[in-house]
Amino acid sequence: MPQKTKHTPMMEQYFSIKKDYPDCLLFYRLGDFYELFYDDALKAAQILEITLTSRNKNAVDPIPMCGVPHHAARDYIRTLVELGHKVAICEQMEDPKQTKGMVKRGVVQVVTPGTFTEFSGQSDNNYLVAVKRVFDGYAVTYVDVCTGELRGTILTSLDALRNEFSSLANREIVVDTDELVEELREVIEYFQLVVSHHQMKDDFSDFVPEDVLAEVATAELVPAFELLLDYLVVTQKRSLSHIQKAEEYHADHSLMMSLEAKRNLELTTTIRAGQKHGSLFWFLDETKTAMGTRQLKKWIEKPLILECDILRRQSLVESLMDNFFERADIGDLLKTVYDLERIVGRVSFGSVNARDLLQLQHSLAQIPQIRALIESLNEPAWEVVLRDMDSLPQLAGLIDCAIDPDAPLSLTEGSLIKKGYSEQLDTYREAMTNGKQWIAQLQQRERDITGIKTLKISYNKVFGYFIEVTKANIQYLDEERYERKQTLANAERYITPELKEKERVILEAEEKSAKLEYDLFIKVREIVKGYTEALQRLAQAVATVDVIQAFAAVSEQYQFTKPVMSFEDRDLQIIDGRHPVVEKVMGRSTYVPNSIQMNEDEHILLITGPNMSGKSTYMRQLALCVILAQMGCFVPASSAKMPIFTKIFTRIGAADDLISGQSTFMVEMLETNHAIRLADQYSLLLFDEIGRGTATYDGMALAEAIITHIHDHIPAKVLFSTHYHELTDLSQKYPGLRNVHVGAVEKDGEVVFLHKIMEGPADKSYGIHVAKLAGMPDSLLANAEEILTRLETMADNHQAEMVAGNEVASQNEVSPAQNVVTPQNEVSQNEASAKNKVASPTVAPMQNEAASQTVATAQNMVAETSKATAHISPREPQDEIAQLDLFTDIAPVLAIDPQQQSVIEQLQTTNISNMTPLQVMLLVSQWQEELKGSR
Ligand code: ADP
Ligand code: MG
C-alpha cells in the first residue's frame, strides 16, 4: 500500500483494520456510505460498475476510492460474493454525533461465498467446507450457516473428495496449510472454489452450542470441525446457537457415484444447459416445502445401500400410494408450511422479524393435522418420523398471544405486539389513543371558537403538533392565545401550552411503547430460541413427509411399480422399464418401454444399434431405475426385481459428451481406468461407446480389451454400447456377455427406428439415414450413398483377394484361427444386409492389415493369454470404412516395409501385463504413428 504522504488519522484507522482482512474487500463505513480504498476500490468499481474517484485529489498520490450507499449495500455485497469475493463490513461502533475525534470502527461481519445467506432466490443449501489432512486421507467437515446442519467425514482419496464436493456444491473451502492447497489444486480449480486460509483462534466455543461436537466419535475429525467452526465464528461474529450437533457419516454408506456419473445421468442438472429442468431432480420435485426440496436433492445425491433402509422408505411411499385422499390433504397442508430451518437460523442470528414468527406459528398450526393424517395410515414405518413431529403447542400459543397478525417487517416502529399481551403496553397505547382523540376534539373546539372552518391540527417531526391557519383567516384569531411557531407562504402555524402538554404525553407514550414492544419481541424471540433443537427435528420430519409424498405422487402419476430389492440375490429383471425424464418430455404414448435381464452368469450386455436408436437412453434408464429404487422410490416399469448396488460408474464416450466440450480421449481413459479399478460385484458400469474419441483401430482395440478385462476380472453388471460391430462376436468367446441391439426396420427405403431392445447383434448402423433425419442437403446425402457403395465394392474386391490368397496373414504369422471367415459368418452377413454388400475383411491396405493385428495383439496381451482368439470381424460397418478410407488413399500396399516390420516385432515382444489401459492406448497410438510414417 502506498504510504508516501503522511495519512490522516482516518486513513491510519483504515490501514489498521484492513491489515487483518487482506483477502477481503473492506467496506469502510463513513456516514451514509461504505467506502472502499486502493485496490479494493479499483476492483469493486469495475465489478459493480460504480464511479471510481479519489481521496486527496491534489496530493502526489491520490487514494483511489469508491463507495456504495449504506441502504443499498446488501445488493452490492451479494454481487461481489456471488462472484467469489469476500467482503468485510466495517461499521462505526459509536454515534458520531456524540463522539469527539475519530469514531471507533470495527468489522462486524465477513461475508464470504460459503457463509452468505441471501443468494437471490435460493432455497438450496449453501455449504461451507473445511478440509484438513489426516493420516489416511482428508477430514472434511461442512456447515450450512442458514440451517445449522453440521456434518463431517474422513475421505481417503482425492477422487472421493471430488465426488463429495460435487454433491455439496460448495463455493468455498477453509484450509490451514499451503501444502494442502497445493495438494487440492486440481479440485479447487475444477470447482472454482474460493480458498480461505484460517488459523485456529480457539474462541468459537462461546458462540456455538456447548455440546456441538459431543457426538463425534472419530478423533481425527475433531480438528477439522474446530477449524470450520472457528472460521465461522471469526467471520460471522454473532450468535450461532442454531448450529446442530455435528454428525459423522461415511461416504460408503450410500450409493457411490462418481462426479461424472452424476453429471452424465443428469441427476440434478442437465449436461447441456446445466439447469434443473430436464434432470431427475426436476422430474421428482413434487415437494411442497423448501425443506422437502433440499431433502430431495440430498436423497438423490446419496441413495441408500442398506436393504432395511430402502424397504422402510418403500413402506412409507406405499402407504401414501394406497391412500390417495390422505396424500392429497397432506400435500395441501404442506403447501402452507414455511421454511422452518431458515426461520430458526434467523432466530439465532437475531435477524428474525415478526412476520417470520407469524409464519412459524402458521406452520406449527398445520402439524397436528398432518400428524393425524399420517397416524390414520396405520403404517408402523412412520413411527420414527412421527416421533420428531411435535407441533410445539406452547410455542405456537405464545406467538399467537404475543405477535400482532398485522405486524410490519420493521422491529422499531411498533405494532409488533398484540393487544392484551402486556398491560403496560396497553396503558401506553391507551394514552396514545386518548391523546389523539383529545387532539381531534381540540381541533373541533378551536374551529368553533374561532369560526375558522379550515383550521387544522397537524404533526411533523420538527415542530410536533401545531395549529395551522391560512393567512386569510389570521384576522379571526385571538393572537394572545397562540404562540406563532412557523410562517409558510399562505399559512401560519401556532402552538398553545395545552397542546404542547398533550403532545408530551403522547410522544412519551409512543416512545415508551415502541421500546417496550421491541423488548417484548426480543423476549419472545429468546423463548423461540429455546425451541431450536425441537424445531430443527420437526423441520427434518416435515422434509421427510414432503419427499415421501412427492415420491408417491410421481409414482402414481407415472405408474411406477415397487421394485423387489435384495442385496444377496444379484439377478436383475426389469420388465417394460422406461426412462422417466425422456418419457415425461416425449409423452407416455410415444415412449417405447424396454426390458432388461441380467444375472450373475450373464452380467455384460453388449448393446449395438443405429445411431439415435436409443442405446444411451436404454443404459441411463437402468441407472435411473437403480437410483430411484435405492432412494426408496418406486420405479418406471411394469415389474422390477433389482439387486442393490453400492457403486455406479459411467463412461459416456459418445458424441453425447463431446457437446459439453469436456471430453478428451485422455479423460475417457482416466474415467474408464477409475471404473475398472474400483468396480466389484456390487457395481453397475455403463460404458457408452467407449473408444470413440480416438482412431478406429485403437479405439476398438481398447474397447475389446476392456470387455475382456471386465469379463475376466470384474463380476459387476455392465452395459456396454458400441458402434464397433466387430465386438458382437465376443459373445461366442465370453459366456458372461450377451448381445442385444436396438431394432430398426427398413420400409420403402426409409429406416424406422423401433427404439426396441432385441436379442442378438445389430446388423448395420444407418449413419446416412441419421444424416438425413438431421436434414442434410439431398445432394450431400446422395454423394454419401455413392461413396458408400464405392467403398463397399472395394471392400468386396479386397475380400475376394483375401479369401483367395490369405498370404498376408500367414506372412505375419497370425494363426489362421484368428482371422478366419467362417462360411457361416458370410452367410449370416449376406442375409443381414442385402443392400449393404460389405464382405470380410474390409481392410484393404496393408497398413490397415497391420493395424488389425495391432488390435489382435493388444487384446491378447491384455487378456494375458497367448492363446486368446481375438476375432477380427469379417465385416466392417460403413461408418468405419468411411472413417478410415475417406482420409487415406485406398490403393493396397502389399509389401511390408521395415517400419511396419518393426511395429509387428514390438507387438510380439511387448509385455503389457503390468501396463495400464492408458499406457496400452499410448503405445498403440505410437505404433499407429509409425505405421503412418511408413507409407
Ligand atoms: P443412441 O445412443 O443409440 O444414439 P439415444 O439413446 O441418444 O440414441 O436416443 C436418441 C433419441 O431416440 C432420444 O433422444 C429419444 O428421442 C429417442 N428414444 C430413445 N429411446 C427411446 C424409446 N425407448 N422410446 C422412444 N424414443 C426413444
Ligand atoms: Mg448414444
mmCIF file of N, CA and C in Angstrom, residues 293-392:
data_model
loop_
_atom_site.group_PDB
_atom_site.id
_atom_site.type_symbol
_atom_site.label_atom_id
_atom_site.label_comp_id
_atom_site.label_asym_id
_atom_site.label_seq_id
_atom_site.Cartn_x
_atom_site.Cartn_y
_atom_site.Cartn_z
ATOM 1 N N THR A 293 -37.597 -29.821 -0.635
ATOM 2 C CA THR A 293 -36.788 -29.692 -1.855
ATOM 3 C C THR A 293 -35.318 -29.971 -1.550
ATOM 4 N N ARG A 294 -34.848 -29.388 -0.461
ATOM 5 C CA ARG A 294 -33.437 -29.621 -0.107
ATOM 6 C C ARG A 294 -33.196 -31.094 0.213
ATOM 7 N N GLN A 295 -34.141 -31.684 0.946
ATOM 8 C CA GLN A 295 -34.000 -33.089 1.329
ATOM 9 C C GLN A 295 -33.996 -33.993 0.086
ATOM 10 N N LEU A 296 -34.870 -33.688 -0.851
ATOM 11 C CA LEU A 296 -34.951 -34.495 -2.075
ATOM 12 C C LEU A 296 -33.594 -34.496 -2.781
ATOM 13 N N LYS A 297 -33.000 -33.334 -2.867
ATOM 14 C CA LYS A 297 -31.714 -33.232 -3.537
ATOM 15 C C LYS A 297 -30.671 -34.095 -2.814
ATOM 16 N N LYS A 298 -30.699 -34.044 -1.490
ATOM 17 C CA LYS A 298 -29.740 -34.860 -0.731
ATOM 18 C C LYS A 298 -29.969 -36.343 -0.985
ATOM 19 N N TRP A 299 -31.224 -36.738 -1.034
ATOM 20 C CA TRP A 299 -31.525 -38.152 -1.263
ATOM 21 C C TRP A 299 -31.079 -38.588 -2.653
ATOM 22 N N ILE A 300 -31.221 -37.695 -3.628
ATOM 23 C CA ILE A 300 -30.784 -38.038 -4.978
ATOM 24 C C ILE A 300 -29.263 -38.187 -5.016
ATOM 25 N N GLU A 301 -28.587 -37.306 -4.310
ATOM 26 C CA GLU A 301 -27.124 -37.364 -4.298
ATOM 27 C C GLU A 301 -26.614 -38.592 -3.552
ATOM 28 N N LYS A 302 -27.383 -39.047 -2.576
ATOM 29 C CA LYS A 302 -26.918 -40.170 -1.759
ATOM 30 C C LYS A 302 -27.991 -41.237 -1.571
ATOM 31 N N PRO A 303 -28.240 -42.038 -2.608
ATOM 32 C CA PRO A 303 -29.207 -43.127 -2.447
ATOM 33 C C PRO A 303 -28.703 -44.153 -1.413
ATOM 34 N N LEU A 304 -29.639 -44.912 -0.888
ATOM 35 C CA LEU A 304 -29.313 -45.835 0.208
ATOM 36 C C LEU A 304 -28.676 -47.108 -0.321
ATOM 37 N N ILE A 305 -27.988 -47.829 0.570
ATOM 38 C CA ILE A 305 -27.482 -49.136 0.163
ATOM 39 C C ILE A 305 -27.891 -50.246 1.127
ATOM 40 N N LEU A 306 -28.502 -49.861 2.256
ATOM 41 C CA LEU A 306 -28.921 -50.908 3.192
ATOM 42 C C LEU A 306 -30.361 -51.319 2.868
ATOM 43 N N GLU A 307 -30.516 -52.634 2.744
ATOM 44 C CA GLU A 307 -31.821 -53.163 2.361
ATOM 45 C C GLU A 307 -32.921 -52.667 3.300
ATOM 46 N N CYS A 308 -32.633 -52.711 4.618
ATOM 47 C CA CYS A 308 -33.697 -52.354 5.572
ATOM 48 C C CYS A 308 -34.107 -50.887 5.413
ATOM 49 N N ASP A 309 -33.135 -50.018 5.144
ATOM 50 C CA ASP A 309 -33.459 -48.594 4.969
ATOM 51 C C ASP A 309 -34.326 -48.383 3.724
ATOM 52 N N ILE A 310 -33.946 -49.100 2.660
ATOM 53 C CA ILE A 310 -34.703 -48.950 1.408
ATOM 54 C C ILE A 310 -36.138 -49.446 1.615
ATOM 55 N N LEU A 311 -36.250 -50.600 2.267
ATOM 56 C CA LEU A 311 -37.584 -51.169 2.465
ATOM 57 C C LEU A 311 -38.458 -50.259 3.323
ATOM 58 N N ARG A 312 -37.811 -49.590 4.291
ATOM 59 C CA ARG A 312 -38.593 -48.706 5.158
ATOM 60 C C ARG A 312 -39.161 -47.541 4.337
ATOM 61 N N ARG A 313 -38.330 -46.954 3.516
ATOM 62 C CA ARG A 313 -38.845 -45.855 2.690
ATOM 63 C C ARG A 313 -39.932 -46.349 1.729
ATOM 64 N N GLN A 314 -39.707 -47.539 1.200
ATOM 65 C CA GLN A 314 -40.737 -48.086 0.300
ATOM 66 C C GLN A 314 -42.083 -48.200 1.015
ATOM 67 N N SER A 315 -42.020 -48.651 2.281
ATOM 68 C CA SER A 315 -43.285 -48.784 3.024
ATOM 69 C C SER A 315 -43.955 -47.431 3.186
ATOM 70 N N LEU A 316 -43.140 -46.408 3.435
ATOM 71 C CA LEU A 316 -43.712 -45.067 3.595
ATOM 72 C C LEU A 316 -44.399 -44.642 2.293
ATOM 73 N N VAL A 317 -43.678 -44.834 1.194
ATOM 74 C CA VAL A 317 -44.233 -44.425 -0.102
ATOM 75 C C VAL A 317 -45.514 -45.203 -0.378
ATOM 76 N N GLU A 318 -45.431 -46.494 -0.118
ATOM 77 C CA GLU A 318 -46.592 -47.344 -0.407
ATOM 78 C C GLU A 318 -47.816 -46.896 0.394
ATOM 79 N N SER A 319 -47.590 -46.527 1.650
ATOM 80 C CA SER A 319 -48.741 -46.145 2.486
ATOM 81 C C SER A 319 -49.427 -44.910 1.893
ATOM 82 N N LEU A 320 -48.660 -44.042 1.256
ATOM 83 C CA LEU A 320 -49.282 -42.851 0.669
ATOM 84 C C LEU A 320 -49.828 -43.111 -0.737
ATOM 85 N N MET A 321 -49.263 -44.130 -1.393
ATOM 86 C CA MET A 321 -49.811 -44.518 -2.700
ATOM 87 C C MET A 321 -51.212 -45.092 -2.513
ATOM 88 N N ASP A 322 -51.326 -45.887 -1.443
ATOM 89 C CA ASP A 322 -52.590 -46.590 -1.208
ATOM 90 C C ASP A 322 -53.692 -45.680 -0.690
ATOM 91 N N ASN A 323 -53.323 -44.482 -0.250
ATOM 92 C CA ASN A 323 -54.317 -43.614 0.375
ATOM 93 C C ASN A 323 -54.316 -42.247 -0.289
ATOM 94 N N PHE A 324 -54.957 -42.195 -1.413
ATOM 95 C CA PHE A 324 -54.916 -41.003 -2.245
ATOM 96 C C PHE A 324 -55.373 -39.742 -1.515
ATOM 97 N N PHE A 325 -56.487 -39.836 -0.799
ATOM 98 C CA PHE A 325 -57.056 -38.621 -0.193
ATOM 99 C C PHE A 325 -56.160 -38.075 0.904
ATOM 100 N N GLU A 326 -55.635 -38.989 1.704
ATOM 101 C CA GLU A 326 -54.718 -38.559 2.764
ATOM 102 C C GLU A 326 -53.511 -37.856 2.140
ATOM 103 N N ARG A 327 -53.009 -38.453 1.066
ATOM 104 C CA ARG A 327 -51.825 -37.872 0.437
ATOM 105 C C ARG A 327 -52.134 -36.472 -0.104
ATOM 106 N N ALA A 328 -53.270 -36.345 -0.749
ATOM 107 C CA ALA A 328 -53.631 -35.040 -1.304
ATOM 108 C C ALA A 328 -53.770 -34.011 -0.185
ATOM 109 N N ASP A 329 -54.390 -34.422 0.930
ATOM 110 C CA ASP A 329 -54.559 -33.486 2.043
ATOM 111 C C ASP A 329 -53.207 -33.089 2.631
ATOM 112 N N ILE A 330 -52.337 -34.085 2.795
ATOM 113 C CA ILE A 330 -51.010 -33.781 3.347
ATOM 114 C C ILE A 330 -50.301 -32.781 2.432
ATOM 115 N N GLY A 331 -50.395 -33.026 1.126
ATOM 116 C CA GLY A 331 -49.763 -32.106 0.168
ATOM 117 C C GLY A 331 -50.297 -30.693 0.333
ATOM 118 N N ASP A 332 -51.613 -30.564 0.475
ATOM 119 C CA ASP A 332 -52.200 -29.227 0.632
ATOM 120 C C ASP A 332 -51.724 -28.546 1.907
ATOM 121 N N LEU A 333 -51.660 -29.329 2.985
ATOM 122 C CA LEU A 333 -51.214 -28.745 4.255
ATOM 123 C C LEU A 333 -49.755 -28.309 4.169
ATOM 124 N N LEU A 334 -48.952 -29.137 3.523
ATOM 125 C CA LEU A 334 -47.518 -28.811 3.431
ATOM 126 C C LEU A 334 -47.281 -27.508 2.673
ATOM 127 N N LYS A 335 -48.192 -27.221 1.729
ATOM 128 C CA LYS A 335 -48.018 -26.006 0.932
ATOM 129 C C LYS A 335 -47.932 -24.760 1.799
ATOM 130 N N THR A 336 -48.528 -24.820 2.984
ATOM 131 C CA THR A 336 -48.520 -23.621 3.824
ATOM 132 C C THR A 336 -47.539 -23.750 4.993
ATOM 133 N N VAL A 337 -46.620 -24.708 4.895
ATOM 134 C CA VAL A 337 -45.564 -24.784 5.902
ATOM 135 C C VAL A 337 -44.348 -24.035 5.360
ATOM 136 N N TYR A 338 -43.887 -23.056 6.138
ATOM 137 C CA TYR A 338 -42.760 -22.227 5.681
ATOM 138 C C TYR A 338 -41.421 -22.909 5.975
ATOM 139 N N ASP A 339 -40.358 -22.245 5.580
ATOM 140 C CA ASP A 339 -39.020 -22.815 5.734
ATOM 141 C C ASP A 339 -38.560 -22.718 7.198
ATOM 142 N N LEU A 340 -38.970 -23.714 7.980
ATOM 143 C CA LEU A 340 -38.688 -23.694 9.420
ATOM 144 C C LEU A 340 -37.194 -23.597 9.712
ATOM 145 N N GLU A 341 -36.404 -24.336 8.954
ATOM 146 C CA GLU A 341 -34.960 -24.340 9.224
ATOM 147 C C GLU A 341 -34.361 -22.941 9.113
ATOM 148 N N ARG A 342 -34.792 -22.238 8.090
ATOM 149 C CA ARG A 342 -34.219 -20.901 7.898
ATOM 150 C C ARG A 342 -34.748 -19.912 8.928
ATOM 151 N N ILE A 343 -36.014 -20.095 9.323
ATOM 152 C CA ILE A 343 -36.543 -19.199 10.361
ATOM 153 C C ILE A 343 -35.746 -19.398 11.645
ATOM 154 N N VAL A 344 -35.477 -20.677 11.968
ATOM 155 C CA VAL A 344 -34.699 -20.961 13.172
ATOM 156 C C VAL A 344 -33.313 -20.310 13.070
ATOM 157 N N GLY A 345 -32.724 -20.373 11.886
ATOM 158 C CA GLY A 345 -31.420 -19.736 11.674
ATOM 159 C C GLY A 345 -31.497 -18.240 11.938
ATOM 160 N N ARG A 346 -32.568 -17.608 11.451
ATOM 161 C CA ARG A 346 -32.698 -16.163 11.650
ATOM 162 C C ARG A 346 -32.949 -15.822 13.118
ATOM 163 N N VAL A 347 -33.656 -16.719 13.817
ATOM 164 C CA VAL A 347 -33.858 -16.505 15.253
ATOM 165 C C VAL A 347 -32.496 -16.457 15.930
ATOM 166 N N SER A 348 -31.642 -17.389 15.565
ATOM 167 C CA SER A 348 -30.329 -17.469 16.180
ATOM 168 C C SER A 348 -29.471 -16.251 15.854
ATOM 169 N N PHE A 349 -29.477 -15.815 14.599
ATOM 170 C CA PHE A 349 -28.691 -14.642 14.205
ATOM 171 C C PHE A 349 -29.239 -13.358 14.804
ATOM 172 N N GLY A 350 -30.509 -13.402 15.253
ATOM 173 C CA GLY A 350 -31.125 -12.180 15.728
ATOM 174 C C GLY A 350 -31.705 -11.366 14.584
ATOM 175 N N SER A 351 -31.856 -11.966 13.422
ATOM 176 C CA SER A 351 -32.392 -11.193 12.309
ATOM 177 C C SER A 351 -33.850 -11.539 12.013
ATOM 178 N N VAL A 352 -34.463 -12.302 12.909
ATOM 179 C CA VAL A 352 -35.848 -12.705 12.678
ATOM 180 C C VAL A 352 -36.774 -11.505 12.880
ATOM 181 N N ASN A 353 -37.833 -11.420 12.094
ATOM 182 C CA ASN A 353 -38.800 -10.345 12.318
ATOM 183 C C ASN A 353 -40.157 -10.935 12.695
ATOM 184 N N ALA A 354 -41.113 -10.038 12.969
ATOM 185 C CA ALA A 354 -42.407 -10.513 13.461
ATOM 186 C C ALA A 354 -43.113 -11.382 12.416
ATOM 187 N N ARG A 355 -42.947 -11.033 11.142
ATOM 188 C CA ARG A 355 -43.606 -11.825 10.092
ATOM 189 C C ARG A 355 -43.062 -13.251 10.074
ATOM 190 N N ASP A 356 -41.726 -13.397 10.317
ATOM 191 C CA ASP A 356 -41.138 -14.743 10.383
ATOM 192 C C ASP A 356 -41.814 -15.557 11.480
ATOM 193 N N LEU A 357 -42.016 -14.905 12.631
ATOM 194 C CA LEU A 357 -42.622 -15.635 13.751
ATOM 195 C C LEU A 357 -44.060 -16.022 13.424
ATOM 196 N N LEU A 358 -44.757 -15.138 12.721
ATOM 197 C CA LEU A 358 -46.130 -15.480 12.327
ATOM 198 C C LEU A 358 -46.120 -16.673 11.364
ATOM 199 N N GLN A 359 -45.125 -16.691 10.486
ATOM 200 C CA GLN A 359 -45.004 -17.832 9.565
ATOM 201 C C GLN A 359 -44.718 -19.110 10.348
ATOM 202 N N LEU A 360 -43.894 -18.965 11.367
ATOM 203 C CA LEU A 360 -43.580 -20.119 12.207
ATOM 204 C C LEU A 360 -44.853 -20.644 12.867
ATOM 205 N N GLN A 361 -45.609 -19.712 13.423
ATOM 206 C CA GLN A 361 -46.851 -20.112 14.095
ATOM 207 C C GLN A 361 -47.810 -20.776 13.106
ATOM 208 N N HIS A 362 -47.926 -20.187 11.948
ATOM 209 C CA HIS A 362 -48.819 -20.733 10.931
ATOM 210 C C HIS A 362 -48.381 -22.143 10.539
ATOM 211 N N SER A 363 -47.082 -22.327 10.416
ATOM 212 C CA SER A 363 -46.564 -23.644 10.052
ATOM 213 C C SER A 363 -46.861 -24.659 11.147
ATOM 214 N N LEU A 364 -46.630 -24.243 12.390
ATOM 215 C CA LEU A 364 -46.871 -25.161 13.508
ATOM 216 C C LEU A 364 -48.342 -25.571 13.553
ATOM 217 N N ALA A 365 -49.201 -24.643 13.157
ATOM 218 C CA ALA A 365 -50.635 -24.931 13.206
ATOM 219 C C ALA A 365 -51.029 -26.061 12.245
ATOM 220 N N GLN A 366 -50.217 -26.300 11.223
ATOM 221 C CA GLN A 366 -50.558 -27.368 10.264
ATOM 222 C C GLN A 366 -50.171 -28.753 10.783
ATOM 223 N N ILE A 367 -49.214 -28.756 11.715
ATOM 224 C CA ILE A 367 -48.612 -30.037 12.108
ATOM 225 C C ILE A 367 -49.612 -31.046 12.693
ATOM 226 N N PRO A 368 -50.499 -30.615 13.620
ATOM 227 C CA PRO A 368 -51.407 -31.621 14.198
ATOM 228 C C PRO A 368 -52.234 -32.328 13.125
ATOM 229 N N GLN A 369 -52.655 -31.582 12.115
ATOM 230 C CA GLN A 369 -53.460 -32.232 11.060
ATOM 231 C C GLN A 369 -52.623 -33.196 10.235
ATOM 232 N N ILE A 370 -51.384 -32.775 9.926
ATOM 233 C CA ILE A 370 -50.505 -33.664 9.150
ATOM 234 C C ILE A 370 -50.266 -34.947 9.943
ATOM 235 N N ARG A 371 -49.990 -34.753 11.239
ATOM 236 C CA ARG A 371 -49.778 -35.912 12.120
ATOM 237 C C ARG A 371 -50.971 -36.853 12.070
ATOM 238 N N ALA A 372 -52.150 -36.266 12.249
ATOM 239 C CA ALA A 372 -53.357 -37.093 12.320
ATOM 240 C C ALA A 372 -53.529 -37.897 11.030
ATOM 241 N N LEU A 373 -53.259 -37.246 9.900
ATOM 242 C CA LEU A 373 -53.398 -37.957 8.624
ATOM 243 C C LEU A 373 -52.403 -39.116 8.532
ATOM 244 N N ILE A 374 -51.188 -38.853 8.979
ATOM 245 C CA ILE A 374 -50.169 -39.915 8.913
ATOM 246 C C ILE A 374 -50.526 -41.058 9.863
ATOM 247 N N GLU A 375 -50.990 -40.677 11.052
ATOM 248 C CA GLU A 375 -51.368 -41.728 12.009
ATOM 249 C C GLU A 375 -52.487 -42.604 11.446
ATOM 250 N N SER A 376 -53.377 -41.985 10.697
ATOM 251 C CA SER A 376 -54.506 -42.742 10.159
ATOM 252 C C SER A 376 -54.076 -43.768 9.113
ATOM 253 N N LEU A 377 -52.833 -43.670 8.640
ATOM 254 C CA LEU A 377 -52.362 -44.619 7.633
ATOM 255 C C LEU A 377 -52.037 -45.981 8.239
ATOM 256 N N ASN A 378 -51.839 -45.982 9.557
ATOM 257 C CA ASN A 378 -51.524 -47.237 10.250
ATOM 258 C C ASN A 378 -50.311 -47.956 9.688
ATOM 259 N N GLU A 379 -49.294 -47.216 9.401
ATOM 260 C CA GLU A 379 -48.078 -47.833 8.869
ATOM 261 C C GLU A 379 -46.962 -47.639 9.906
ATOM 262 N N PRO A 380 -46.505 -48.735 10.491
ATOM 263 C CA PRO A 380 -45.517 -48.622 11.578
ATOM 264 C C PRO A 380 -44.235 -47.893 11.163
ATOM 265 N N ALA A 381 -43.886 -47.971 9.877
ATOM 266 C CA ALA A 381 -42.634 -47.334 9.438
ATOM 267 C C ALA A 381 -42.641 -45.819 9.672
ATOM 268 N N TRP A 382 -43.823 -45.236 9.833
ATOM 269 C CA TRP A 382 -43.904 -43.783 10.053
ATOM 270 C C TRP A 382 -43.518 -43.366 11.471
ATOM 271 N N GLU A 383 -43.462 -44.383 12.382
ATOM 272 C CA GLU A 383 -43.282 -44.015 13.788
ATOM 273 C C GLU A 383 -42.053 -43.133 14.046
ATOM 274 N N VAL A 384 -40.946 -43.492 13.403
ATOM 275 C CA VAL A 384 -39.710 -42.720 13.622
ATOM 276 C C VAL A 384 -39.928 -41.263 13.226
ATOM 277 N N VAL A 385 -40.634 -41.060 12.142
ATOM 278 C CA VAL A 385 -40.877 -39.693 11.670
ATOM 279 C C VAL A 385 -41.810 -38.966 12.645
ATOM 280 N N LEU A 386 -42.843 -39.670 13.055
ATOM 281 C CA LEU A 386 -43.830 -39.041 13.948
ATOM 282 C C LEU A 386 -43.204 -38.608 15.272
ATOM 283 N N ARG A 387 -42.204 -39.368 15.709
ATOM 284 C CA ARG A 387 -41.554 -39.028 16.980
ATOM 285 C C ARG A 387 -41.031 -37.597 16.970
ATOM 286 N N ASP A 388 -40.546 -37.155 15.825
ATOM 287 C CA ASP A 388 -39.974 -35.803 15.755
ATOM 288 C C ASP A 388 -40.991 -34.742 15.348
ATOM 289 N N MET A 389 -42.227 -35.195 15.138
ATOM 290 C CA MET A 389 -43.225 -34.246 14.640
ATOM 291 C C MET A 389 -44.035 -33.630 15.752
ATOM 292 N N ASP A 390 -43.356 -32.859 16.575
ATOM 293 C CA ASP A 390 -44.028 -32.219 17.692
ATOM 294 C C ASP A 390 -44.530 -30.861 17.204
ATOM 295 N N SER A 391 -45.814 -30.604 17.403
ATOM 296 C CA SER A 391 -46.352 -29.332 16.902
ATOM 297 C C SER A 391 -46.090 -28.176 17.874
ATOM 298 N N LEU A 392 -45.416 -28.460 18.970
ATOM 299 C CA LEU A 392 -44.996 -27.432 19.932
ATOM 300 C C LEU A 392 -46.110 -26.439 20.259
#
